[in-house]
Amino acid sequence: MPLVNWLKRHFVVIAGLLTLGYLLLPNVVVTVFSFNKPKGRFNYEWQQFSTDAWQDPCGVAGLCGSLSLSLQIAIWATLGATLLGTMIAFALVRYRFRARGAVNSLIFLPMAMPEVVMAASLLTLFLNLGAQLGFWTILIAHIMFCLSFVVTAVKARVMSMDPRLEQAAQDLYAGPAQTFLRVTLPIAAPGIAAGALLAFALSFDDFIITNFNAGSTVTFPMFVWGSAQRGTPVQINVIGTAMFLVAVLLVLTSMVVSSRRNKQKA
Amino acid sequence: MATLTEAPPPLSPTAPTKKPPRKRGRLTPYWLLLPGLLWLVVFFALPMIYQASTSVQTGSLEEGYKVTWHFATYWDALSAYWPQFLRSVLYAGAATTLCLALGYPLAYLIAFRAGRWRNLIMILVIAPFFTSFLIRTLAWKTILADGGPVVGALNNLHVLDVTSWLGWTAGDRVLATPLAVVCGLTYNFLPFMILPLYSSLERIDGRLHEAAGDLYARPATVFRKVTFPLSMPGVVSGTLLTFIPAAGDYVNAELLGSTDTRMIGNVIQTQFLRVLDYPTAAALSFILMAAILFMVTFYIRRSGTEDLV
C-alpha cells in the first residue's frame, strides 16, 4: 500500500496544510466576494463579477468614517499602551522591589479575564461616574487591555538582554542617559515594536469591549457588526481584503529589509 | 512580523532572572510603574469592585439602584441561565479540543518540517489577524450557507445524518446550529493555540529526537515520550488562551448560531445593553469570572505547570 505509507510519512505536512487552509479559507471567501455584485442587501451568494466596490470603497455611508475613527483610536491606544507598558516592563525586569508578585498578577489578570467581564465592569464604572460614552471611554478601555500584552512582549526581550553590554557602555564613560538611548533602547526595540504591533492589531479589531463602552460612537468593527444585521455591503469585503494585503506586504518588506541588512553586516 | 513571533505568547512561563538587582535609584522602579499601574487599578480593578457592588443592588432603572446586599440575584441568575453557562463550557471546551487537534500539526510543521517555507507559513498564520475578525466570521456564513458546496458535500457523505442524530446540526442545515458556533469559535481562536505551541516546540533540541531514534524509538513513541511532554507549556498556555476568550465570546453564537445556541456572553450582553438589568448582568459576569478562575486554577494544578502564573 504505497499510498497509505506515503500518507503516513507525510501526515504532519498534510494535516498542517489542511489547518492552514481552514485558517485562510475565510480570507479567500472575503476576497472573492469583494468582486461580487449582490442582488439583494446580503452579500452571501455569488451573483456576478464586478469591480464596482473596489472603485468606490467609501460608497457606503459611515464606512470610511468608522474606519478612520478606528485608526485614530488604535494609534493613540498603541502609543499610550506602549509607553506605559514599556515602563512597567523595565521596572519588572531591572529592579527588585516590594509587591513585585502583586504587580505581576495585576498585569496577568486582564489577559486571563474573558473580555465580556472586563467590558461589563468598565461600563459599570463609567455609568456610576456619569461619564459620556464615546471616543475617550473607548480609548481608555483599549489602553487598559493592550497594556498587559505590551508588558509581556517587552519583558521577554529585556529579560534576554545581556546586562554586560550596559556595563561596557558605562566603562566607556557613557552617562546613564547615553547608555539608555544608545545601548538599552536599541536592543529592546524589537520587543517594543512587537508589543506596539500587537496593541495596534488588538485595538483596531476589538469588538466586545468597544461594544459595551462606545455609546453611540461607531468604530469599524461596530460598523461591521451593525451591517451584519442590515445587510453587509460589498465594500466591507473590499476593506477586509485590502487589510490582509497590506499586512502581508508590510511583513514581506520588513523581512526583505532585515535580510538585506543582515547580508550587509556579514 | 518576525519580531512578533519571537516574543513568547502572553501566558508562557517566565524564566526567573538571575541577574543581580541594581542598587542605584531606589525609587526609580516605583516611578516607572506608577502611571501604568494607576491605569490598571482605576480602569481594571476599580471597575470590578463597582461591578461587585452592582451585583448586590436592587431597584429599577427609573428609581435608581441601591446596594441592599441582595445576594439572591446570584441564585436567580444562575437558575435562570444555567443552560447558557453549561453551553459556554461545552462549546468552549469543544473548540479548545479542536484547536489543539488542528493546531498541533501546523505548529509542528512550522517548527520542524517547514524549512525555508517557515516564514511564509508564519505570515499566513498571523496575517488574517489584520483582517477584522468580524468580517472573517461573517465569511463563515457564506461558507456554511444552506445548499452551499460545504453543506452539500457533508450531506452527500451522510455526515449531517450523524451530526443531526447527535444534536450538533439540524436536518440539512449547518448554520444556526451548535456545529456552526463551535466551528466559528475554533476558527477564531486557532492562532492563539498555534503560536504558543510553536514557540514551545521550537525550543526543543532536535538532537533529542535523534537520540530517541538511535535508541530504537518509533516516530510515534518519540512523539509520545519526548516531543509532547516537552511541549506541555505550549499546550497549557494555548488551551488557556483559547478556552477563556471562547467561553466569554458572544460574537460567534450571535452571527453563526440561533436562539438555541446562545452562550453566557450573549446573555450578559443582552442584559447589560438591551434589558438594562444591571444587577443580573453584573452577577452573571461575576459567576462567569469565578467559574473561569476556578477552572483555570484547577487545570494549572493538574497539568503541573504552576510557575505559569
Coordinates of C-alpha atoms in Angstrom, one line a residue:
Chain A
M1 CA 0.0 0.0 0.0
P2 CA 2.2 2.8 -1.2
L3 CA -0.5 5.5 -0.8
V4 CA -1.1 4.6 2.9
N5 CA 2.7 4.7 3.5
W6 CA 3.0 8.0 1.8
L7 CA 0.1 9.4 3.8
K8 CA 1.7 8.1 7.0
R9 CA 5.1 9.6 6.2
H10 CA 3.7 13.0 5.4
F11 CA 0.9 13.0 8.0
V12 CA 2.2 16.2 9.7
V13 CA 2.6 18.1 6.5
I14 CA -0.8 17.1 5.2
A15 CA -2.6 17.8 8.4
G16 CA -0.7 21.1 8.9
L17 CA -1.5 22.3 5.5
L18 CA -5.2 21.4 5.9
T19 CA -5.3 23.5 9.1
L20 CA -3.6 26.3 7.2
G21 CA -6.3 26.0 4.6
Y22 CA -9.0 26.2 7.3
L23 CA -7.3 29.3 8.6
L24 CA -7.2 31.0 5.3
L25 CA -10.5 29.9 3.8
P26 CA -12.5 32.9 5.1
N27 CA -9.9 35.2 3.7
V28 CA -10.3 33.6 0.3
V29 CA -14.0 34.0 0.5
V30 CA -13.8 37.6 1.6
T31 CA -11.5 38.3 -1.4
V32 CA -13.7 36.5 -3.9
F33 CA -16.9 38.2 -2.6
S34 CA -15.3 41.6 -2.8
F35 CA -15.8 41.2 -6.6
N36 CA -19.4 40.2 -6.3
K37 CA -22.4 42.2 -7.5
P38 CA -25.1 41.1 -5.0
K39 CA -28.7 41.1 -5.9
G40 CA -30.3 42.0 -2.6
R41 CA -28.9 43.5 0.6
F42 CA -27.0 40.5 1.6
N43 CA -23.7 39.5 0.1
Y44 CA -23.8 35.8 0.9
E45 CA -24.4 34.4 -2.6
W46 CA -22.3 34.7 -5.6
Q47 CA -24.1 36.5 -8.4
Q48 CA -21.8 38.3 -10.9
F49 CA -18.2 39.5 -11.2
S50 CA -17.9 43.2 -10.7
T51 CA -15.2 45.7 -9.6
D52 CA -17.8 48.3 -8.5
A53 CA -17.0 48.1 -4.9
W54 CA -13.2 48.3 -5.4
Q55 CA -13.8 51.6 -7.4
D56 CA -15.9 53.1 -4.7
P57 CA -14.8 51.7 -1.3
C58 CA -16.2 54.7 0.6
G59 CA -19.5 54.5 -1.2
V60 CA -21.4 53.3 1.9
A61 CA -22.5 55.9 4.4
G62 CA -20.4 55.8 7.6
L63 CA -18.0 53.1 6.5
C64 CA -14.9 55.2 5.9
G65 CA -15.7 57.5 8.8
S66 CA -15.7 54.5 11.1
L67 CA -12.5 53.2 9.6
S68 CA -10.7 56.5 10.2
L69 CA -12.1 56.6 13.8
S70 CA -10.8 53.1 14.4
L71 CA -7.4 54.1 13.0
Q72 CA -7.2 57.1 15.3
I73 CA -8.2 55.1 18.4
A74 CA -5.7 52.4 17.5
I75 CA -2.8 54.8 17.0
W76 CA -3.4 56.6 20.3
A77 CA -4.1 53.4 22.2
T78 CA -0.9 51.9 20.8
L79 CA 1.2 55.0 21.8
G80 CA -0.4 55.0 25.3
A81 CA -0.1 51.3 26.0
T82 CA 3.4 51.0 24.5
L83 CA 4.7 53.9 26.7
L84 CA 3.1 52.7 29.9
G85 CA 3.8 49.0 29.2
T86 CA 7.5 49.6 28.4
M87 CA 8.0 51.5 31.6
I88 CA 6.3 48.7 33.6
A89 CA 8.4 46.0 31.8
F90 CA 11.7 47.8 32.5
A91 CA 10.7 48.2 36.2
L92 CA 9.8 44.5 36.5
V93 CA 12.9 43.1 34.8
R94 CA 15.5 45.6 36.1
Y95 CA 14.6 46.2 39.7
R96 CA 13.8 44.2 42.8
F97 CA 11.1 45.9 44.9
R98 CA 8.4 45.0 47.2
A99 CA 5.0 43.9 45.9
R100 CA 6.6 42.6 42.7
G101 CA 4.4 39.5 42.8
A102 CA 1.3 41.6 43.3
V103 CA 2.3 43.8 40.3
N104 CA 2.8 40.7 38.2
S105 CA -0.6 39.3 39.0
L106 CA -2.2 42.7 38.3
I107 CA -0.6 42.6 34.8
F108 CA -1.6 38.9 34.3
L109 CA -5.3 39.2 35.3
P110 CA -6.6 41.3 32.3
M111 CA -5.2 38.6 30.0
A112 CA -6.9 35.8 31.9
M113 CA -10.3 37.5 32.1
P114 CA -13.0 37.0 29.5
E115 CA -13.4 40.2 27.6
V116 CA -17.1 40.4 28.3
V117 CA -16.4 40.6 32.1
M118 CA -13.9 43.5 31.7
A119 CA -16.3 45.2 29.2
A120 CA -19.2 45.0 31.6
S121 CA -17.3 46.1 34.7
L122 CA -15.8 49.0 32.9
L123 CA -19.3 50.1 31.7
T124 CA -20.5 49.9 35.3
L125 CA -17.7 52.2 36.3
F126 CA -18.5 54.7 33.6
L127 CA -22.2 54.6 34.3
N128 CA -21.5 55.2 38.0
L129 CA -19.3 58.1 37.2
G130 CA -21.8 59.5 34.7
A131 CA -19.1 59.6 32.0
Q132 CA -20.1 60.4 28.5
L133 CA -19.5 57.2 26.4
G134 CA -17.6 57.8 23.2
F135 CA -14.1 58.4 21.9
W136 CA -12.5 58.8 25.3
T137 CA -14.1 55.9 27.0
I138 CA -13.1 53.6 24.1
L139 CA -9.5 54.9 24.2
I140 CA -9.3 54.4 28.0
A141 CA -10.6 50.8 27.6
H142 CA -8.2 50.0 24.7
I143 CA -5.1 51.3 26.6
M144 CA -6.2 49.2 29.6
F145 CA -6.5 45.8 27.8
C146 CA -3.5 46.4 25.5
L147 CA -1.2 47.3 28.4
S148 CA -0.6 43.7 29.6
F149 CA 0.2 42.4 26.2
V150 CA 2.8 45.1 25.7
V151 CA 4.4 44.4 29.1
T152 CA 4.7 40.7 28.3
A153 CA 6.3 41.3 24.9
V154 CA 8.8 43.9 26.1
K155 CA 9.6 41.9 29.2
A156 CA 10.6 38.9 27.2
R157 CA 13.0 40.9 25.1
V158 CA 14.6 42.9 28.0
M159 CA 14.9 39.7 30.0
S160 CA 17.1 38.0 27.4
M161 CA 19.4 41.1 27.2
D162 CA 23.0 40.8 28.4
P163 CA 23.5 43.4 31.2
R164 CA 27.2 43.4 30.5
L165 CA 26.5 45.4 27.4
E166 CA 25.3 48.3 29.5
Q167 CA 28.2 47.9 31.9
A168 CA 30.6 48.0 29.0
A169 CA 29.0 51.3 27.8
Q170 CA 29.4 52.7 31.3
D171 CA 33.0 51.6 31.4
L172 CA 33.5 53.6 28.2
Y173 CA 32.3 56.7 30.1
A174 CA 28.7 56.8 28.8
G175 CA 26.3 58.6 31.1
P176 CA 23.1 56.9 32.2
A177 CA 21.0 58.8 29.6
Q178 CA 23.5 58.0 26.8
T179 CA 23.7 54.3 27.9
F180 CA 19.9 54.1 27.8
L181 CA 19.5 55.8 24.4
R182 CA 22.4 54.2 22.6
V183 CA 22.5 50.8 24.1
T184 CA 19.4 49.8 26.1
L185 CA 16.7 51.2 23.8
P186 CA 18.1 49.8 20.5
I187 CA 18.4 46.4 22.0
A188 CA 14.9 46.5 23.5
A189 CA 13.4 48.0 20.3
P190 CA 12.3 44.7 18.6
G191 CA 10.3 43.8 21.8
I192 CA 8.8 47.3 22.0
A193 CA 7.9 47.1 18.3
A194 CA 6.3 43.7 18.7
G195 CA 4.3 45.0 21.7
A196 CA 3.2 48.0 19.7
L197 CA 2.2 46.0 16.7
L198 CA 0.2 43.6 18.9
A199 CA -1.5 46.6 20.7
F200 CA -2.4 48.2 17.3
A201 CA -3.9 44.9 16.0
L202 CA -5.8 44.3 19.2
S203 CA -7.2 47.8 19.5
F204 CA -8.1 48.1 15.8
D205 CA -10.0 44.8 15.8
D206 CA -11.6 44.9 19.2
F207 CA -15.3 44.5 19.2
I208 CA -16.5 43.2 22.6
I209 CA -15.1 45.9 24.9
T210 CA -15.9 48.6 22.4
N211 CA -19.5 47.3 22.0
F212 CA -20.0 48.0 25.7
N213 CA -18.2 51.3 26.1
A214 CA -18.7 53.1 22.8
G215 CA -22.2 54.6 23.4
S216 CA -23.4 55.7 20.0
T217 CA -19.9 56.1 18.6
V218 CA -19.3 53.7 15.7
T219 CA -15.8 52.2 15.2
F220 CA -15.1 49.9 12.2
P221 CA -15.8 46.6 14.0
M222 CA -19.1 48.2 15.3
F223 CA -20.0 49.2 11.7
V224 CA -19.4 45.6 10.5
W225 CA -21.5 44.2 13.4
G226 CA -24.3 46.6 12.6
S227 CA -24.2 45.8 8.9
A228 CA -24.4 42.1 9.6
Q229 CA -28.0 42.7 10.7
R230 CA -29.0 45.2 8.0
G231 CA -27.2 43.6 5.1
T232 CA -23.4 43.6 4.6
P233 CA -22.2 45.9 1.7
V234 CA -19.6 44.5 -0.6
Q235 CA -17.3 47.4 0.4
I236 CA -16.7 45.6 3.7
N237 CA -15.1 42.7 1.8
V238 CA -13.0 45.2 -0.1
I239 CA -11.7 46.8 3.1
G240 CA -11.1 43.3 4.6
T241 CA -9.2 42.2 1.5
A242 CA -7.1 45.4 1.5
M243 CA -6.2 45.0 5.2
F244 CA -5.0 41.4 4.5
L245 CA -2.9 42.5 1.5
V246 CA -1.4 45.5 3.4
A247 CA -0.5 43.2 6.3
V248 CA 1.2 40.7 4.1
L249 CA 3.0 43.4 2.1
L250 CA 4.3 45.1 5.2
V251 CA 5.6 41.9 6.6
L252 CA 7.3 40.9 3.4
T253 CA 9.0 44.3 3.0
S254 CA 10.2 44.2 6.6
M255 CA 11.6 40.7 6.0
V256 CA 13.4 41.7 2.8
V257 CA 14.8 44.8 4.5
S258 CA 16.1 42.9 7.5
S259 CA 17.6 40.1 5.5
R260 CA 19.4 42.7 3.3
R261 CA 20.7 44.4 6.4
N262 CA 22.0 41.1 7.8
K263 CA 23.8 40.5 4.5
Q264 CA 25.4 43.9 4.6
K265 CA 26.7 43.1 8.1
A266 CA 28.1 39.8 7.1
Chain B
M1 CA 6.3 40.3 11.9
A2 CA 9.3 38.2 12.5
T3 CA 9.7 40.2 15.8
L4 CA 6.1 39.4 16.8
T5 CA 6.7 35.7 16.5
E6 CA 9.9 35.9 18.6
A7 CA 8.0 37.2 21.6
P8 CA 6.6 34.3 23.6
P9 CA 2.9 34.2 24.0
P10 CA 1.3 36.1 26.8
L11 CA 0.8 33.1 29.1
S12 CA 4.1 31.5 28.6
P13 CA 6.1 30.7 31.8
T14 CA 8.5 33.4 32.8
A15 CA 12.0 32.3 33.4
P16 CA 13.4 33.6 36.7
T17 CA 16.0 36.2 36.2
K18 CA 19.3 35.5 37.8
K19 CA 20.9 38.9 37.1
P20 CA 21.8 40.8 40.3
P21 CA 19.5 43.7 41.2
R22 CA 20.7 47.2 40.6
K23 CA 21.2 49.4 43.6
R24 CA 21.0 52.9 42.3
G25 CA 17.7 54.8 42.3
R26 CA 15.6 53.1 44.9
L27 CA 12.5 55.0 43.9
T28 CA 13.1 54.6 40.1
P29 CA 11.0 51.4 39.8
Y30 CA 8.1 52.9 41.5
W31 CA 8.1 56.0 39.2
L32 CA 8.3 53.6 36.2
L33 CA 5.4 51.6 37.5
L34 CA 3.2 54.4 38.7
P35 CA 1.4 55.6 35.5
G36 CA 0.7 52.1 34.1
L37 CA -0.4 50.6 37.4
L38 CA -2.6 53.5 38.1
W39 CA -4.3 52.9 34.8
L40 CA -4.9 49.3 35.6
V41 CA -6.1 50.0 39.1
V42 CA -8.5 52.7 38.0
F43 CA -9.8 51.1 34.8
F44 CA -9.5 47.4 35.6
A45 CA -9.5 46.7 39.4
L46 CA -11.8 49.5 40.5
P47 CA -14.5 48.6 37.9
M48 CA -14.5 45.0 39.3
I49 CA -15.3 46.5 42.7
Y50 CA -18.1 48.6 41.2
Q51 CA -19.4 45.6 39.5
A52 CA -19.4 43.6 42.7
S53 CA -21.4 46.3 44.3
T54 CA -23.8 46.5 41.4
S55 CA -24.5 42.8 41.6
V56 CA -25.9 43.1 45.1
Q57 CA -28.1 46.1 44.3
T58 CA -31.8 46.2 43.9
G59 CA -34.1 48.8 42.4
S60 CA -35.2 49.9 38.9
L61 CA -33.8 51.9 36.1
E62 CA -36.3 54.7 36.7
E63 CA -35.9 55.0 40.5
G64 CA -32.2 54.1 40.6
Y65 CA -30.4 51.2 42.2
K66 CA -29.3 50.9 45.8
V67 CA -26.9 48.4 47.5
T68 CA -29.2 46.2 49.5
W69 CA -26.9 43.1 49.8
H70 CA -29.4 41.2 47.8
F71 CA -27.4 38.1 47.1
A72 CA -30.5 36.3 45.8
T73 CA -29.7 37.9 42.4
Y74 CA -26.8 35.4 42.0
W75 CA -29.1 32.4 42.7
D76 CA -31.8 33.8 40.4
A77 CA -29.4 34.4 37.6
L78 CA -27.8 31.0 37.9
S79 CA -31.1 29.2 38.0
A80 CA -32.4 31.2 35.0
Y81 CA -29.4 30.9 32.9
W82 CA -27.6 27.6 33.8
P83 CA -28.3 26.2 30.3
Q84 CA -26.3 29.1 28.7
F85 CA -23.5 28.6 31.3
L86 CA -23.3 24.9 30.5
R87 CA -23.4 25.6 26.8
S88 CA -20.5 28.1 27.1
V89 CA -18.4 25.5 28.9
L90 CA -19.3 22.8 26.4
Y91 CA -18.8 24.9 23.3
A92 CA -15.5 26.4 24.5
G93 CA -14.3 23.0 25.6
A94 CA -15.1 21.5 22.2
A95 CA -13.5 24.5 20.4
T96 CA -10.4 24.2 22.5
T97 CA -10.0 20.4 21.9
L98 CA -10.5 21.0 18.1
C99 CA -7.9 23.9 18.2
L100 CA -5.4 21.5 19.9
A101 CA -6.1 18.8 17.4
L102 CA -5.9 21.1 14.4
G103 CA -3.2 23.5 15.7
Y104 CA -0.7 20.9 16.8
P105 CA 0.2 19.5 13.3
L106 CA 0.5 23.0 11.9
A107 CA 2.7 24.2 14.8
Y108 CA 4.8 21.1 14.4
L109 CA 5.1 21.6 10.7
I110 CA 6.3 25.2 11.2
A111 CA 8.8 24.2 13.9
F112 CA 10.4 21.1 12.4
R113 CA 9.4 20.5 8.8
A114 CA 8.8 23.8 7.1
G115 CA 12.4 24.6 6.2
R116 CA 12.6 27.7 4.0
W117 CA 8.8 28.0 4.0
R118 CA 8.7 28.7 7.7
N119 CA 8.5 32.4 7.5
L120 CA 5.8 32.3 4.8
I121 CA 3.6 29.9 6.8
M122 CA 4.1 32.1 9.8
I123 CA 2.9 35.1 7.9
L124 CA -0.1 33.3 6.7
V125 CA -1.0 32.3 10.3
I126 CA -0.7 35.8 11.6
A127 CA -1.8 38.0 8.6
P128 CA -5.6 37.1 9.0
F129 CA -5.3 38.9 12.4
F130 CA -5.2 42.1 10.4
T131 CA -8.5 41.4 8.6
S132 CA -11.2 42.3 11.0
F133 CA -12.3 39.1 12.8
L134 CA -15.9 40.1 12.4
I135 CA -15.6 40.2 8.6
R136 CA -13.9 36.7 8.6
T137 CA -16.6 35.3 10.9
L138 CA -19.3 36.7 8.5
A139 CA -17.4 34.8 5.7
W140 CA -18.3 31.6 7.5
K141 CA -22.0 32.4 6.8
T142 CA -21.2 32.2 3.2
I143 CA -19.1 29.0 3.6
L144 CA -21.7 27.2 5.6
A145 CA -24.6 28.5 3.7
D146 CA -27.6 26.2 3.2
G147 CA -27.2 24.4 -0.1
G148 CA -23.6 25.6 -0.5
P149 CA -20.8 23.3 -1.5
V150 CA -19.7 22.5 2.0
V151 CA -23.1 21.6 3.3
G152 CA -23.9 19.7 0.1
A153 CA -20.7 17.6 0.4
L154 CA -21.4 16.8 4.1
N155 CA -24.9 15.9 3.1
N156 CA -23.7 13.5 0.3
L157 CA -21.2 11.9 2.6
H158 CA -24.1 11.4 5.2
V159 CA -22.1 13.3 7.8
L160 CA -25.0 15.5 8.5
D161 CA -27.2 12.5 9.3
V162 CA -24.8 11.5 12.1
T163 CA -24.3 15.0 13.4
S164 CA -28.0 15.7 13.4
W165 CA -28.6 12.5 15.3
L166 CA -26.0 13.7 17.8
G167 CA -27.8 17.0 18.0
W168 CA -25.0 19.1 16.6
T169 CA -26.8 20.1 13.4
A170 CA -30.4 20.3 12.4
G171 CA -31.6 18.4 9.3
D172 CA -29.6 19.5 6.3
R173 CA -28.6 22.8 7.9
V174 CA -25.3 23.7 9.5
L175 CA -25.9 27.4 10.1
A176 CA -27.7 28.3 13.2
T177 CA -26.6 25.0 14.9
P178 CA -24.1 24.2 17.6
L179 CA -21.7 22.8 15.0
A180 CA -21.6 26.2 13.2
V181 CA -20.9 28.0 16.5
V182 CA -18.1 25.6 17.5
C183 CA -16.6 25.8 14.0
G184 CA -16.6 29.6 14.3
L185 CA -15.0 29.6 17.8
T186 CA -12.4 27.1 16.7
Y187 CA -11.5 29.2 13.7
N188 CA -11.4 32.5 15.7
F189 CA -9.1 31.2 18.4
L190 CA -6.9 28.8 16.5
P191 CA -4.0 31.2 16.1
F192 CA -3.9 31.6 19.9
M193 CA -3.3 27.9 20.1
I194 CA -0.8 27.7 17.3
L195 CA 1.6 30.5 18.4
P196 CA 2.3 29.2 22.0
L197 CA 2.5 25.6 20.7
Y198 CA 5.0 26.8 18.1
S199 CA 7.2 28.7 20.5
S200 CA 7.5 25.8 22.9
L201 CA 8.1 23.2 20.1
E202 CA 10.7 25.5 18.6
R203 CA 12.7 25.4 21.8
I204 CA 13.0 21.6 21.7
D205 CA 16.5 20.4 20.8
G206 CA 16.3 18.4 17.6
R207 CA 19.1 16.2 18.9
L208 CA 16.7 14.7 21.5
H209 CA 14.6 13.3 18.6
E210 CA 17.8 11.8 17.0
A211 CA 18.8 10.3 20.4
A212 CA 15.4 8.8 20.8
G213 CA 15.6 7.4 17.3
D214 CA 19.1 6.0 18.0
L215 CA 17.5 4.2 20.9
Y216 CA 15.1 2.5 18.5
A217 CA 12.0 4.5 19.5
R218 CA 9.5 4.5 16.7
P219 CA 8.3 8.0 15.5
A220 CA 5.0 7.6 17.4
T221 CA 6.9 6.7 20.6
V222 CA 9.3 9.7 20.1
F223 CA 6.3 12.0 19.9
R224 CA 4.5 10.4 22.9
K225 CA 7.6 10.2 25.1
V226 CA 9.7 13.2 24.0
T227 CA 8.0 15.8 21.9
F228 CA 4.6 16.1 23.5
P229 CA 5.8 16.2 27.1
L230 CA 8.3 18.9 26.2
S231 CA 5.6 20.9 24.5
M232 CA 3.4 20.9 27.6
P233 CA 4.0 24.6 28.5
G234 CA 2.7 25.5 25.0
V235 CA -0.3 23.1 25.3
V236 CA -1.2 24.6 28.7
S237 CA -0.9 28.3 27.6
G238 CA -2.6 27.5 24.3
T239 CA -5.6 25.8 25.8
L240 CA -6.0 28.7 28.3
L241 CA -5.7 31.4 25.6
T242 CA -8.3 29.5 23.6
F243 CA -10.7 28.4 26.3
I244 CA -11.0 31.7 28.3
P245 CA -12.0 34.0 25.4
A246 CA -14.1 31.3 23.8
A247 CA -16.2 30.9 27.0
G248 CA -17.0 34.6 27.2
D249 CA -17.5 35.1 23.4
Y250 CA -20.9 36.1 22.1
V251 CA -20.0 37.1 18.5
N252 CA -19.9 33.6 17.1
A253 CA -23.1 32.5 18.8
E254 CA -24.8 35.6 17.5
L255 CA -23.6 35.5 13.9
L256 CA -23.5 31.8 13.3
G257 CA -26.0 30.4 15.8
S258 CA -29.6 30.8 16.8
T259 CA -31.5 31.4 20.0
D260 CA -30.9 27.8 20.8
T261 CA -27.1 28.2 20.8
R262 CA -26.9 31.3 23.0
M263 CA -23.9 31.4 25.3
I264 CA -23.5 33.2 28.6
G265 CA -21.7 36.1 26.8
N266 CA -24.9 36.7 24.8
V267 CA -27.0 36.8 28.0
I268 CA -24.6 39.3 29.6
Q269 CA -24.6 41.5 26.6
T270 CA -28.4 41.5 26.3
Q271 CA -28.9 42.1 30.0
F272 CA -26.4 44.9 30.0
L273 CA -27.1 46.7 26.8
R274 CA -30.7 45.9 25.9
V275 CA -32.7 44.9 29.0
L276 CA -30.6 47.2 31.2
D277 CA -30.9 44.9 34.2
Y278 CA -27.5 45.8 35.6
P279 CA -27.6 43.7 38.9
T280 CA -28.4 40.5 37.0
A281 CA -25.8 41.3 34.3
A282 CA -23.2 42.0 36.9
A283 CA -24.0 38.9 38.9
L284 CA -23.8 36.8 35.7
S285 CA -20.4 38.2 34.7
F286 CA -19.1 37.6 38.2
I287 CA -20.2 34.0 38.1
L288 CA -18.5 33.6 34.7
M289 CA -15.3 35.1 36.1
A290 CA -15.3 32.9 39.2
A291 CA -16.1 29.8 37.2
I292 CA -13.2 30.5 34.8
L293 CA -10.7 31.4 37.6
F294 CA -11.7 28.2 39.4
M295 CA -11.3 26.0 36.3
V296 CA -8.0 27.6 35.3
T297 CA -6.5 27.2 38.7
F298 CA -7.6 23.5 38.8
Y299 CA -6.3 22.9 35.3
I300 CA -2.9 24.5 36.0
R301 CA -2.6 22.4 39.2
R302 CA -3.4 19.3 37.4
S303 CA -1.1 19.9 34.5
G304 CA 1.7 20.6 36.9
T305 CA 2.9 23.9 35.5
E306 CA 2.2 26.1 38.5
D307 CA 5.0 28.5 37.6
L308 CA 2.8 29.7 34.7
V309 CA 1.0 32.3 36.7

